[in-house]
Structure formats: C-alpha cells, structure tokens
PDB file of C-alpha atoms in Angstrom:
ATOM      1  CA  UNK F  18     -26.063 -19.089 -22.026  1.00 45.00           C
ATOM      2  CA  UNK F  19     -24.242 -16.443 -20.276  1.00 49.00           C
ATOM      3  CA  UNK F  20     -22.479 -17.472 -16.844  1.00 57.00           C
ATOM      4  CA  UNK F  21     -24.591 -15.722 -13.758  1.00 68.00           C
ATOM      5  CA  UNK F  22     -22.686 -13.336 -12.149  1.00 77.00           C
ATOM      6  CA  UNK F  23     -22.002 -15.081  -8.008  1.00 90.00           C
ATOM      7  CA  UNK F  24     -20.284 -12.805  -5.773  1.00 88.00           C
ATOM      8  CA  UNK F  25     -17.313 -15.631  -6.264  1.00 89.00           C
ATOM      9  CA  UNK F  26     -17.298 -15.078 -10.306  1.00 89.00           C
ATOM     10  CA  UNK F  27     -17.045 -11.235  -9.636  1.00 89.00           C
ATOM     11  CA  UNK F  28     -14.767 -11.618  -7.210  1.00 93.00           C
ATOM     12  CA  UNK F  29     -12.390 -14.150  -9.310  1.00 93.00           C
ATOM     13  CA  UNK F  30     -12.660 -11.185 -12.485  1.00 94.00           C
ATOM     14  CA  UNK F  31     -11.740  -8.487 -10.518  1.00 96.00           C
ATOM     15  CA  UNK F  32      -8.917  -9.990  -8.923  1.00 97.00           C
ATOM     16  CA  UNK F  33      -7.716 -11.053 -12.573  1.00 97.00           C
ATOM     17  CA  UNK F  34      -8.155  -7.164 -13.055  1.00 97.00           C
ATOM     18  CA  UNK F  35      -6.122  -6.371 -10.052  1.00 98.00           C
ATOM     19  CA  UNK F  36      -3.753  -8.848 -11.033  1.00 97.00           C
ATOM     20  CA  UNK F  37      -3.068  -7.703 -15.160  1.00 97.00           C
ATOM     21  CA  UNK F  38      -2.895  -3.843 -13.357  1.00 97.00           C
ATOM     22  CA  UNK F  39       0.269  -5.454 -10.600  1.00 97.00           C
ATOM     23  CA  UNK F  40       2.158  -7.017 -13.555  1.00 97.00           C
ATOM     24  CA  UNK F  41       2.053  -3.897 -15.612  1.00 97.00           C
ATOM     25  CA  UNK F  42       2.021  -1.784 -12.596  1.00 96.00           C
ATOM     26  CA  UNK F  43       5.806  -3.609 -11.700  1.00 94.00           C
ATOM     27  CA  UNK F  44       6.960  -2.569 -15.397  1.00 93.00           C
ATOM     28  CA  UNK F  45       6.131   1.046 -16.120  1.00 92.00           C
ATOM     29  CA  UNK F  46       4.281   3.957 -13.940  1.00 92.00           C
ATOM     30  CA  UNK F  47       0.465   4.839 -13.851  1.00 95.00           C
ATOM     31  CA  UNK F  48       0.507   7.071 -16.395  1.00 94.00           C
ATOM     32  CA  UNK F  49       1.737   4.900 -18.716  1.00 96.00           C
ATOM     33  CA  UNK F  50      -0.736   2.347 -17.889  1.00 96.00           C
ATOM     34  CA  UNK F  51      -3.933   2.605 -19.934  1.00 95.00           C
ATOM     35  CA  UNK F  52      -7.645   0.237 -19.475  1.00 95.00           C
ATOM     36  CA  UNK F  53      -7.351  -1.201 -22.641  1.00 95.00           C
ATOM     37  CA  UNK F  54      -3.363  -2.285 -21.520  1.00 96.00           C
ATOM     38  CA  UNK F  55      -4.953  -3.733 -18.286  1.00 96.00           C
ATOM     39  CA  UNK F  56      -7.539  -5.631 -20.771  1.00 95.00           C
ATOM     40  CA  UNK F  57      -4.630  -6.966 -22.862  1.00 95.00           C
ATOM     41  CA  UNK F  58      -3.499  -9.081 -19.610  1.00 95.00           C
ATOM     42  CA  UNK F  59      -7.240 -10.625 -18.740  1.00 94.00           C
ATOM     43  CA  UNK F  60      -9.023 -13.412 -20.752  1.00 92.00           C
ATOM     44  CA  UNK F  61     -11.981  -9.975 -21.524  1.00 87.00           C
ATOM     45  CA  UNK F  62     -12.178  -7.244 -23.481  1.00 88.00           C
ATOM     46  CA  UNK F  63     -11.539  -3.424 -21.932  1.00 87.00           C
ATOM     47  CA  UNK F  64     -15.470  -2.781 -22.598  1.00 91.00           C
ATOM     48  CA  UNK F  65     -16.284  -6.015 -20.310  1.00 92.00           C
ATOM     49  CA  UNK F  66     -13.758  -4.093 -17.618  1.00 94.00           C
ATOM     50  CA  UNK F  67     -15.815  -1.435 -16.844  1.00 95.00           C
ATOM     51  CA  UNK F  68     -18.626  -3.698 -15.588  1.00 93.00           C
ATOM     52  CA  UNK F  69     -16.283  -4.454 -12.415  1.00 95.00           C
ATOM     53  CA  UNK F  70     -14.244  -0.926 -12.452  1.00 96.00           C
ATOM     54  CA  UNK F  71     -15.531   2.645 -14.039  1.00 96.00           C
ATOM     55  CA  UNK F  72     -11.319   3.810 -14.079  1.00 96.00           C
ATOM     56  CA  UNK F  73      -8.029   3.003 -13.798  1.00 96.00           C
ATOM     57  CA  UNK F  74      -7.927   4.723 -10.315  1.00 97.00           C
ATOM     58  CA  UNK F  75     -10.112   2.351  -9.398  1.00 97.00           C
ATOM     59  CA  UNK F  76      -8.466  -0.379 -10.271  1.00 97.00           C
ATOM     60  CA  UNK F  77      -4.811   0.921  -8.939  1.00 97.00           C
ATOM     61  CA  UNK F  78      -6.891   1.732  -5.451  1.00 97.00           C
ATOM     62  CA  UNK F  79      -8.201  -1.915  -5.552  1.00 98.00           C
ATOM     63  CA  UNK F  80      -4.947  -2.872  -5.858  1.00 98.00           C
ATOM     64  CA  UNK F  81      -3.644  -1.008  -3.133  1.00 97.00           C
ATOM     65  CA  UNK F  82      -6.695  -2.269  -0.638  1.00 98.00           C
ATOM     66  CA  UNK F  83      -5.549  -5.487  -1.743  1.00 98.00           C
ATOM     67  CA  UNK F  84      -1.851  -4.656  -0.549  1.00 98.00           C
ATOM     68  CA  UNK F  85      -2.767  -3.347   2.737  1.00 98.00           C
ATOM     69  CA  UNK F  86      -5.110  -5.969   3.318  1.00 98.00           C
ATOM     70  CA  UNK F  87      -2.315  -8.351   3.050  1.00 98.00           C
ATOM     71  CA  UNK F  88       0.393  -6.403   5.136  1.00 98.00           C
ATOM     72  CA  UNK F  89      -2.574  -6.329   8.117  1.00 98.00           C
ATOM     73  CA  UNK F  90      -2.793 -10.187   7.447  1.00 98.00           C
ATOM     74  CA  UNK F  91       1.068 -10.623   8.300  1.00 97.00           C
ATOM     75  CA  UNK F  92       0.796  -8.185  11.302  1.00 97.00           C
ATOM     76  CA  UNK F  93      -2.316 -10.023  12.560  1.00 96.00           C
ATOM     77  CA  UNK F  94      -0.020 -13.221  11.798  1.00 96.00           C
ATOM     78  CA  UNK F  95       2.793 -11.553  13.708  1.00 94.00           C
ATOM     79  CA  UNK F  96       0.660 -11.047  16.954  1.00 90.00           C
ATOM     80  CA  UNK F  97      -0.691 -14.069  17.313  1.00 89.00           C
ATOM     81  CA  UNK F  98       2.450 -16.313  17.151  1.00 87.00           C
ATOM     82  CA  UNK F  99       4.913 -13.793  19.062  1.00 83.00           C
ATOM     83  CA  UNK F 100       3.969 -13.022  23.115  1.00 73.00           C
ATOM     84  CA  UNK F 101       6.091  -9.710  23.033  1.00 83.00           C
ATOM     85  CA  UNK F 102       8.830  -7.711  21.160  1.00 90.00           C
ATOM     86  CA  UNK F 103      11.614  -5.631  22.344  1.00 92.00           C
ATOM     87  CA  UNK F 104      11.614  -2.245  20.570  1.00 94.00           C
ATOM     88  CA  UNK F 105      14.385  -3.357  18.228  1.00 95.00           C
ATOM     89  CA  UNK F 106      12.629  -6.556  17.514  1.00 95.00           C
ATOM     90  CA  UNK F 107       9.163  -4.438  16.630  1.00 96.00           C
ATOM     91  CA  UNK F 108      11.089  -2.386  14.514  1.00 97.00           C
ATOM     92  CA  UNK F 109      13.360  -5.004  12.802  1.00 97.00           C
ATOM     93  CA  UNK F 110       9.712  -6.761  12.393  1.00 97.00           C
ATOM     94  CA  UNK F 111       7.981  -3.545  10.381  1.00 98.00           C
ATOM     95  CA  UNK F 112      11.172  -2.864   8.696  1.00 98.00           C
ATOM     96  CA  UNK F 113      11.533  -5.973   6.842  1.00 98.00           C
ATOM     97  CA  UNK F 114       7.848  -5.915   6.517  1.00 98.00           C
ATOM     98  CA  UNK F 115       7.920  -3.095   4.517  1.00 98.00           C
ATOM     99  CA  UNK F 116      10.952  -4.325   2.504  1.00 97.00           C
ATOM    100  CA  UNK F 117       8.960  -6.710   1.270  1.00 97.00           C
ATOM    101  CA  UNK F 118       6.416  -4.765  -0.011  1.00 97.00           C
ATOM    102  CA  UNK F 119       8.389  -2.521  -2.632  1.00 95.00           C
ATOM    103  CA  UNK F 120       4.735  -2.256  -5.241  1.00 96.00           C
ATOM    104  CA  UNK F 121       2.537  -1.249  -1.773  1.00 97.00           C
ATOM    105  CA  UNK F 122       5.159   1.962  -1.115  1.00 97.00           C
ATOM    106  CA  UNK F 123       5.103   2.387  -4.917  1.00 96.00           C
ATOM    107  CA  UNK F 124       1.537   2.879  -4.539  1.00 97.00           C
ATOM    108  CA  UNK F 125       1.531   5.111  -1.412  1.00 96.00           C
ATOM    109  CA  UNK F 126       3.487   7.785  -3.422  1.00 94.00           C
ATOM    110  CA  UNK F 127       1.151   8.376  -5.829  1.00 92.00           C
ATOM    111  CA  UNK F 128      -1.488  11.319  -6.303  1.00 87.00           C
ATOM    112  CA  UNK F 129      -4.197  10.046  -3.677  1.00 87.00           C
ATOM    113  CA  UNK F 130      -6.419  12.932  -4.419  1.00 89.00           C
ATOM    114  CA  UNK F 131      -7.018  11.819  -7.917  1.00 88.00           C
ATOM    115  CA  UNK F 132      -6.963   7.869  -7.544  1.00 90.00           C
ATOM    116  CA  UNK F 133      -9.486   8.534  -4.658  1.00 94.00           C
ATOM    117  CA  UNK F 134     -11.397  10.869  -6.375  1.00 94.00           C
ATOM    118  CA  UNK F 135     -12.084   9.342  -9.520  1.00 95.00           C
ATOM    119  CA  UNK F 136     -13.420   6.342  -7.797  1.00 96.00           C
ATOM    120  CA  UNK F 137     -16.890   5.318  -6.558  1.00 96.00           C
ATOM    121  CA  UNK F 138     -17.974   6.127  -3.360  1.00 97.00           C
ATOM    122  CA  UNK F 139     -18.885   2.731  -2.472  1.00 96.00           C
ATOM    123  CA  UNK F 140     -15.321   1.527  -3.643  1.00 96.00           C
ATOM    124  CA  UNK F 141     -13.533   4.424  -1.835  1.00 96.00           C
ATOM    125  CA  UNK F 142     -15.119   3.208   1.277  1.00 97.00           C
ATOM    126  CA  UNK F 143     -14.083  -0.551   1.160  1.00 97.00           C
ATOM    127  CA  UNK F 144     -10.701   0.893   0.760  1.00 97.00           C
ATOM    128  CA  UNK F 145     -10.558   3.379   3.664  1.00 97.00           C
ATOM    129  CA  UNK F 146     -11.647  -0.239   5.353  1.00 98.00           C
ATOM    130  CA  UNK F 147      -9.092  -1.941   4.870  1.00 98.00           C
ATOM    131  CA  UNK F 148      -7.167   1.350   5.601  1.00 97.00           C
ATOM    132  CA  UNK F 149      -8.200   1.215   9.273  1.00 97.00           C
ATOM    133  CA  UNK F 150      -7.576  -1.969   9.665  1.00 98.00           C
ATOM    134  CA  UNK F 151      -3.709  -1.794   8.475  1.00 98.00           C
ATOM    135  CA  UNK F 152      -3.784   1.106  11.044  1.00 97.00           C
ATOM    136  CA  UNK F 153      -5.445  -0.740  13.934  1.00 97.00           C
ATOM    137  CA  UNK F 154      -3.246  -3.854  12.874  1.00 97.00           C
ATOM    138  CA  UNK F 155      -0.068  -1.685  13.447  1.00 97.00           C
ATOM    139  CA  UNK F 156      -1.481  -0.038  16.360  1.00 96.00           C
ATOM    140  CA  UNK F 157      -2.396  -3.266  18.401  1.00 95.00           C
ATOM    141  CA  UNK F 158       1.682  -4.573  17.477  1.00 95.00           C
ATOM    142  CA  UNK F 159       3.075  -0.969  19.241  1.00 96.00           C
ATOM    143  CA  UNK F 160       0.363  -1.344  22.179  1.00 94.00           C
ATOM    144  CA  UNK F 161       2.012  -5.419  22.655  1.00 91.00           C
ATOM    145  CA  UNK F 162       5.482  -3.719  22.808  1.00 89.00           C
ATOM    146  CA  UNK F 163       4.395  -0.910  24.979  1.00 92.00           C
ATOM    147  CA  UNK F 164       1.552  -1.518  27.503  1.00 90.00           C
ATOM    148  CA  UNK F 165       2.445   1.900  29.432  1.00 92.00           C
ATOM    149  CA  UNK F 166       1.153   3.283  26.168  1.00 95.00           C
ATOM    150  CA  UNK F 167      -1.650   5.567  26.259  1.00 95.00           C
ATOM    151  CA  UNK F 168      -4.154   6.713  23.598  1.00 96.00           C
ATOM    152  CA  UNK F 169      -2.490   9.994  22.959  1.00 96.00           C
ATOM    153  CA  UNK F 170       1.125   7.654  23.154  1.00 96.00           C
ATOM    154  CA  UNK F 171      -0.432   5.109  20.378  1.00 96.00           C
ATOM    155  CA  UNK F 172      -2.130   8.036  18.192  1.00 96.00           C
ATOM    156  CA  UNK F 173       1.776   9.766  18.252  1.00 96.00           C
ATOM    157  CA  UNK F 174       3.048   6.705  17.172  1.00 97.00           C
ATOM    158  CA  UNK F 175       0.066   6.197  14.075  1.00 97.00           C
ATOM    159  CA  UNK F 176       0.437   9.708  12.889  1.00 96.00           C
ATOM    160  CA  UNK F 177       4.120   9.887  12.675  1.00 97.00           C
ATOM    161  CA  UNK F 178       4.702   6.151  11.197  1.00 98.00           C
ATOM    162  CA  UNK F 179       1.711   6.472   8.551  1.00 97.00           C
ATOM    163  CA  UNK F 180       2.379   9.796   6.911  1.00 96.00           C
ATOM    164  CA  UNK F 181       6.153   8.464   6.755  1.00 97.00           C
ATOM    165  CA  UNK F 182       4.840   5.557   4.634  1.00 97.00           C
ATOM    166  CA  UNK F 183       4.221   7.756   1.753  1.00 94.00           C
ATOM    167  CA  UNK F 184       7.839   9.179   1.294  1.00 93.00           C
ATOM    168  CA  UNK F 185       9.488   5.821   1.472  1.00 95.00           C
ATOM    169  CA  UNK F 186       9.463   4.909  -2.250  1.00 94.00           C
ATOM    170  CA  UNK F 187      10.716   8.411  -3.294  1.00 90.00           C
ATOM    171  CA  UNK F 188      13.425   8.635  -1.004  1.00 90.00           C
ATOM    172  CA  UNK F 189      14.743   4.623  -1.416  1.00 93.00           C
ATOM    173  CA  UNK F 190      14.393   4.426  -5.377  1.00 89.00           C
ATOM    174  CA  UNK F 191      15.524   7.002  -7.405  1.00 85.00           C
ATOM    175  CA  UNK F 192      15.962   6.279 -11.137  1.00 86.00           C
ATOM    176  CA  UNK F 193      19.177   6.845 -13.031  1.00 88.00           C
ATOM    177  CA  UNK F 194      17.444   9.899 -14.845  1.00 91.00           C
ATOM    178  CA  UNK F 195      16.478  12.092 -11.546  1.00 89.00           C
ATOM    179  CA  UNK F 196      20.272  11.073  -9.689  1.00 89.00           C
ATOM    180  CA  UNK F 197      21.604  12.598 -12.898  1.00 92.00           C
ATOM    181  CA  UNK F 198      19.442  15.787 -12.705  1.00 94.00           C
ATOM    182  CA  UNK F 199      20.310  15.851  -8.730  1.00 91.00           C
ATOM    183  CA  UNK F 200      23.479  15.852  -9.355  1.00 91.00           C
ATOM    184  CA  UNK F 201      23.499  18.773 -12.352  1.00 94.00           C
ATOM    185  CA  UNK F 202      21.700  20.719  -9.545  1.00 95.00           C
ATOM    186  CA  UNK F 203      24.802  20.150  -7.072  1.00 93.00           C
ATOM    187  CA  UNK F 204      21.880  18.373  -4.934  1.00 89.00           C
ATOM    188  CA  UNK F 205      24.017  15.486  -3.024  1.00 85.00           C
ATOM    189  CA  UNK F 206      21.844  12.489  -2.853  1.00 81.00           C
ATOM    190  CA  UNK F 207      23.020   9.556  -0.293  1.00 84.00           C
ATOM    191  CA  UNK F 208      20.859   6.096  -0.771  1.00 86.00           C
ATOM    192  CA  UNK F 209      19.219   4.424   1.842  1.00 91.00           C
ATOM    193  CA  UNK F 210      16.991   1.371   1.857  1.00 96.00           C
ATOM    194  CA  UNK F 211      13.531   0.761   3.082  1.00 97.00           C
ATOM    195  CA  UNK F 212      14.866  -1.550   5.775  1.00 98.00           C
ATOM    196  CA  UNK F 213      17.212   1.025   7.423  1.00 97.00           C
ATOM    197  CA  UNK F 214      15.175   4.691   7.488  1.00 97.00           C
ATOM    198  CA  UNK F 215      11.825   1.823   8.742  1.00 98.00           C
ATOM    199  CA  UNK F 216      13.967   0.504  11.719  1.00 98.00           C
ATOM    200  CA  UNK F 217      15.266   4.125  12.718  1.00 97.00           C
ATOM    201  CA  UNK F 218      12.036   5.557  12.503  1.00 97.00           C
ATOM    202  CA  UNK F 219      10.079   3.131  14.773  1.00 97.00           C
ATOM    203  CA  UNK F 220      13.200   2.986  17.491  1.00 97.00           C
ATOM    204  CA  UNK F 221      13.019   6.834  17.530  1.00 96.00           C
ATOM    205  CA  UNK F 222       8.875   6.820  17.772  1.00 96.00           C
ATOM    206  CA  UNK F 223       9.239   3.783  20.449  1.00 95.00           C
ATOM    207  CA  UNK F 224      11.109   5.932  22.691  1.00 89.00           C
ATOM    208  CA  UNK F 225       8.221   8.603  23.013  1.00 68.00           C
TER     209      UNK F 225
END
C-alpha cells in the first residue's frame, strides 16, 4: 500500500529534492546539472521528481526561496537579540551575513528570467514571498539603525542594496579560466571579497 501523500511527506521529498540540487549545485553550474542527476542524489527515481517539481528551474528557485528564507531567519534573529547598531556594526552584521552565504549569491547571478519563467505560477509566487520578506527583514534592521529614516530614505536604501546582491558572486569569484582571458584582454582584475565591497556598500547607503 502506497504511503498517502501529508503535507509533511511532501514537504520531507521536496526538501530531499532541494537538498540532492545544493550538493550538486556546490560542485558544477546549472547547466551542467540535469533532473535525472538531481534523481541520482534522492532515494526516487527522476519520473517520481516531477510529481513535486515540473523543471530544474523549479527546483534551483526552491532552492533559492529556501536560502532567503533562511538569511530573513538570521536577520529576524539579529533584531530581536540586539537593541541597536551603529552604522559600522549594521554593516559589519550584513557583511558577514552575506559571507556566509557563498551558494545564495551563486544563485542571485543566475538568468532569473528563465528560472522564473519556466516555473509554475503558484511556485513563482511562494518565492516572490519569501522575497519580500528577506526585503522587509533587511528593511526593518536599516529602520533600527536609523529611526530619522523615512519611506523614500528606507526604499533608497532597498533598491540600491538588493540590485547589488546580484553582482556579488561575479565580481568576488572569478575562476582561473576567465582571470586568464582578463588578463589576454589587458583587462586588470583586482579581487575583493564579499565581506569588504558588503561593508562599504551599506556605510556609503547609511550615510544617505
């Protein structure tokens, strides 16, 4: 007799989907990354996948929800134990915040427009959930730093800091193939990590 399908037993699968796409997902790039790879690393076969997820992009935008949902955990976290910040110790906060969280910037940086457009509408919009909440979660920490803040002040801050997000992983991990073809090009390439361009960003945005 088959097992019934409880929210719980769906939920447990597709997190051991989520979780077969991270481990290959830390090992080689999307494209390299096929459903029947993602199968190989559950206890089901691909065909018993696509009951839970109809694509990869689904899966890899599951993943990400699942990344942002925890980085809005540790900022709720963050709130709730610490009265106020200065503006260095906000930024040294979302700076090693993000250092931490090499696989969610990995994820930022890819095409958007096909992972969220080759996934169910119904999927797509539990993501751009747990979207806003990462964004309110970030918002409420600047409005704690910076009471004097208005709307306009806090909106600045979002739509400088989020767009930002997504060039992070390009411009802190370059592989030994595209420093080789920067430097054929005479393009001068200086490294920086996630932790440094973060805290200059949000000192620089604070002051606003």
């Amino acid at each position: 007799m088959m097992p019934r399908k409880t929210p719980e037993l769906i939920a447990s699968r597709r997190n051991e989907i989520i979780n077969a796409c991270s481990t290959l997902y830390s090992k080689k790039g999307f494209a390299d990354i096929s459903m029947a790879d993602i199968a190989k690393g559950t206890t089901f076969t691909r065909t018993s996948i696509y009951n839970y997820f109809h694509t990869k992009e689904e899966i890899f935008l599951a993943l990400l929800q699942r990344e942002y949902d925890g980085w809005a955990d540790e900022m709720d976290s963050e709130m709730d134990s610490t009265a106020t910040m200065s503006d260095d110790e906000l930024a040294e906060f979302l700076a090693c915040s993000l250092d931490s969280r090499r696989q969610m910037l990995r994820l930022l940086s890819m095409n958007f427009y096909d992972m969220e457009g080759n996934s169910r509408m119904e999927n797509l919009t539990d993501f751009k959930r747990s979207y806003g909440r990462t964004m309110q979660s970030v918002k409420a920490l600047v409005s704690g730093c910076h009471s004097e803040f208005d709307e306009d002040d806090l909106n600045g801050f979002l739509y400088s800091f989020f767009p930002f997000l997504y060039g992070l992983c390009p411009y802190t991990e370059v592989t030994d193939r595209q420093e080789e073809a920067m430097s054929a090009a005479g393009v001068e390439f200086v490294h920086h990590s996630v932790h440094d361009l973060t805290f200059a960003l949000v000192v620089n945005l604070l002051k606003r």
